[in-house]
Amino acid sequence: MMNHDAYPDSLIRDILKSVKRIALVGASANEARPSWIVTKYLLDRGYDVIPVNPGLAGQTILGKTVYAALKDISGPIDMVEIFRNSEAAGPITDEALALDPLPKVIWMQLSVRNDEAAARAEAKGVTVIMNRCPKIEYGRLSGEIGWQGINSRILSAKKPVLAGKGFQKLTIHRPGT
Amino acid sequence: MTDRAPGFSTLAIHAGAAPDAATGARATPIYQTTSFVFDDVDHAASLFGLQAFGNIYTRIGNPTNAVLEERVAALEGGTAALAVASGHAAEFLCFHALLQPGDEFVAARKLYGGSINQFNHSYKSFGWNVIWADPDDVEGFAAAVTPKTKAIFIESIANPGGVIVDIAAISAIAKKHNIPLIVDNTMASPYLLRPFEHGADIVVHSATKFLGGHGNSIGGLIVDGGSFNWVGDDRYPMLSKPRPEYNGMVLGETFGNFAFAIATRVLGLRDLGPALSPFNAFMLLTGIETLPLRMQRHCESTQKVAEHLQKHPAVEWVSYPGLAGDKYEALAKRYTPKGAGAVFTFGLKGGYDAGVKLVSNLKLFSHLANIGDTRSLVIHPASTTHRQLTDEQKIASGAGPQVVRLSIGLEDVEDLIADLDQALA
Ligand SMILES: Cc1ncc(COP(=O)(O)O)c(C=O)c1O
């Protein structure tokens, strides 16, 4: 059973390095909302983010078509990111577990935690991360978050790696990590 | 690096300071620039909208300053920090994020004199009202809290030296009333005491003192403990209400457990402007690398000087919590087991004239109004900082005519003792 109070950095890094296609449930078209900001950040980092929100189905967010539900998305999804409250995370997890093929990861946003749902997902071999923000984690592991004076809790004598688009983006593909 | 928690000395050297991404420079470069080019127009928009991590303009943030911020956040065990131009600027931006006109905060009566002035006079112009409480009487803090109270402010080791404050007991009062406890940890430094471990929510520093430690740079820090829930209600609108400056963003929601540090940056520092020079950030960082070593030596020598003065025939009393039988001995054992700091006061039997004579006779101790330097420092408050007060007022504020304050530096302690002996002879 995974310890959901403290994840090793290596686990988070492996997830963020391996997933490509992310369905983001609870997507928002409002630029001041955390879910919009995370969608934008992940798209900028090269992830294929598919917004899910029944109220916005058929519209686009950041150029990406919004789907009403996970089951409407065609093709495999690597990770389902849940941007809803902890209670709603239960049924959304079940919708994710009804997908074929299964997603590799179910990730519940910072402040979202549903241990029963996590247990159901883990029973099917799906990795679960809860109460974390993928943008914060990416920023922490790449070193970018330090630019805002935030404690990354990571020490390294290895040079951070520029993402190659200007000087203000770093990647998590760092040597020695 | 594995997930093993690094020790304090390792953090003092490494936290925040990976090699430079652009050049591989190993020491932290001084990014002495006002501004940073955007990667493209979209990137610029993301930065201004607080949607991406990055640098815009040094009044808001700077990569050298950011290393200092992450370093101090790590040393204090906080989630994030903000570096600013001075310790006073740190206090100011803290209260700016918490208080609206007409609000109150409760502050310990024993504080750095500059903070007392700031609270009593300058803050009145903003409609922020200080209510004073005695740090030796914890219940006094509870009695001073009203529905308008938005914070409690104390020093960990309090000025003018020799006072240890029961942080956990005052934190319990803050928690009961659901208000944040701000601790000025300047005199202790995180090496001796980490207020978050005792229930503080926010820590501020005058980095000018022990953090920098060399008496060469003014600077301040605000550290976010990440423990306070700002969005439960409307008492802290900077954090809980949609901000018109940022398209309706709710900072407390968007930035979670480091929202307070972000608010002091994007609302306080951005709009009020007390930015730290990157050069000063570099000097402070270099100082912090040796903080553990310096604090050990500061405390070791201070203990010896205090013990020596206690036996000196010209000295009436010494107030240092490291001394057996001191009023604060028990609190010091609990809160500062590694040493009770390097600043303390003592009383001269000869009164005012003896104080003036001591200060004039000292050869190694510098007579000036600072603490936390490599050099040993002395001040006779009655003839300097507290000169304008009546004798009664002087005594009430711990600055009676006989009182001398020392800040013990890193010289050979035998030389310091010899200097005091010749000056007292
Ligand atoms: C405990 C304490 N807090 C705050 C300050 C103010 O800091 P600064 O002088 O860096 O503005 C000082 C300065 O003496 C201090 O000793």
mmCIF file of C-alpha atoms and ligand atoms in Angstrom, chain B residues 85-91 111-115 118 153 155 157-159 184-187 204-209 217-220 369-371 405, ligand 1:
data_model
loop_
_atom_site.group_PDB
_atom_site.id
_atom_site.type_symbol
_atom_site.label_atom_id
_atom_site.label_comp_id
_atom_site.label_asym_id
_atom_site.label_seq_id
_atom_site.Cartn_x
_atom_site.Cartn_y
_atom_site.Cartn_z
ATOM 1 C CA ALA B 85 15.316 45.529 1.611
ATOM 2 C CA SER B 86 15.443 45.393 5.430
ATOM 3 C CA GLY B 87 14.032 43.738 8.506
ATOM 4 C CA HIS B 88 11.621 46.633 8.861
ATOM 5 C CA ALA B 89 10.430 46.137 5.285
ATOM 6 C CA ALA B 90 9.777 42.476 6.126
ATOM 7 C CA GLU B 91 7.603 43.441 9.086
ATOM 8 C CA LEU B 111 10.962 44.229 20.964
ATOM 9 C CA TYR B 112 13.715 45.932 19.028
ATOM 10 C CA GLY B 113 13.184 49.673 19.646
ATOM 11 C CA GLY B 114 12.797 50.329 15.925
ATOM 12 C CA SER B 115 9.898 47.879 15.778
ATOM 13 C CA GLN B 118 7.252 51.422 13.654
ATOM 14 C CA PHE B 153 3.827 39.516 16.868
ATOM 15 C CA GLU B 155 10.502 38.139 19.043
ATOM 16 C CA ILE B 157 14.874 35.928 21.779
ATOM 17 C CA ALA B 158 13.746 39.447 22.574
ATOM 18 C CA ASN B 159 15.583 42.731 22.621
ATOM 19 C CA ASP B 184 10.806 37.845 14.562
ATOM 20 C CA ASN B 185 13.629 35.292 14.726
ATOM 21 C CA THR B 186 16.469 37.760 14.128
ATOM 22 C CA MET B 187 18.229 37.365 17.477
ATOM 23 C CA VAL B 204 10.471 37.474 9.834
ATOM 24 C CA HIS B 205 14.158 38.311 9.915
ATOM 25 C CA SER B 206 16.418 41.268 9.891
ATOM 26 C CA ALA B 207 19.049 39.447 7.796
ATOM 27 C CA THR B 208 21.227 42.448 8.596
ATOM 28 C CA LYS B 209 22.113 40.696 11.859
ATOM 29 C CA SER B 217 24.450 44.434 4.262
ATOM 30 C CA ILE B 218 20.939 45.432 5.274
ATOM 31 C CA GLY B 219 18.223 42.973 4.301
ATOM 32 C CA GLY B 220 15.097 41.229 5.547
ATOM 33 C CA ALA B 369 23.686 50.545 17.119
ATOM 34 C CA ASN B 370 23.752 47.082 15.597
ATOM 35 C CA ILE B 371 23.997 43.439 16.675
ATOM 36 C CA ARG B 405 24.265 45.939 25.904
HETATM 37 C C1 LIG C 1 14.960 41.939 16.217
HETATM 38 C C2 LIG C 1 15.029 42.939 15.121
HETATM 39 N N1 LIG C 1 14.004 43.019 14.252
HETATM 40 C C3 LIG C 1 14.006 43.914 13.240
HETATM 41 C C4 LIG C 1 15.057 44.795 13.067
HETATM 42 C C5 LIG C 1 14.997 45.781 11.930
HETATM 43 O O1 LIG C 1 15.820 45.310 10.913
HETATM 44 P P1 LIG C 1 16.547 46.260 9.832
HETATM 45 O O2 LIG C 1 17.470 47.140 10.602
HETATM 46 O O3 LIG C 1 17.233 45.278 8.944
HETATM 47 O O4 LIG C 1 15.455 47.019 9.139
HETATM 48 C C6 LIG C 1 16.150 44.741 13.934
HETATM 49 C C7 LIG C 1 17.265 45.680 13.744
HETATM 50 O O5 LIG C 1 17.968 46.050 14.633
HETATM 51 C C8 LIG C 1 16.135 43.797 14.988
HETATM 52 O O6 LIG C 1 17.150 43.704 15.863
#
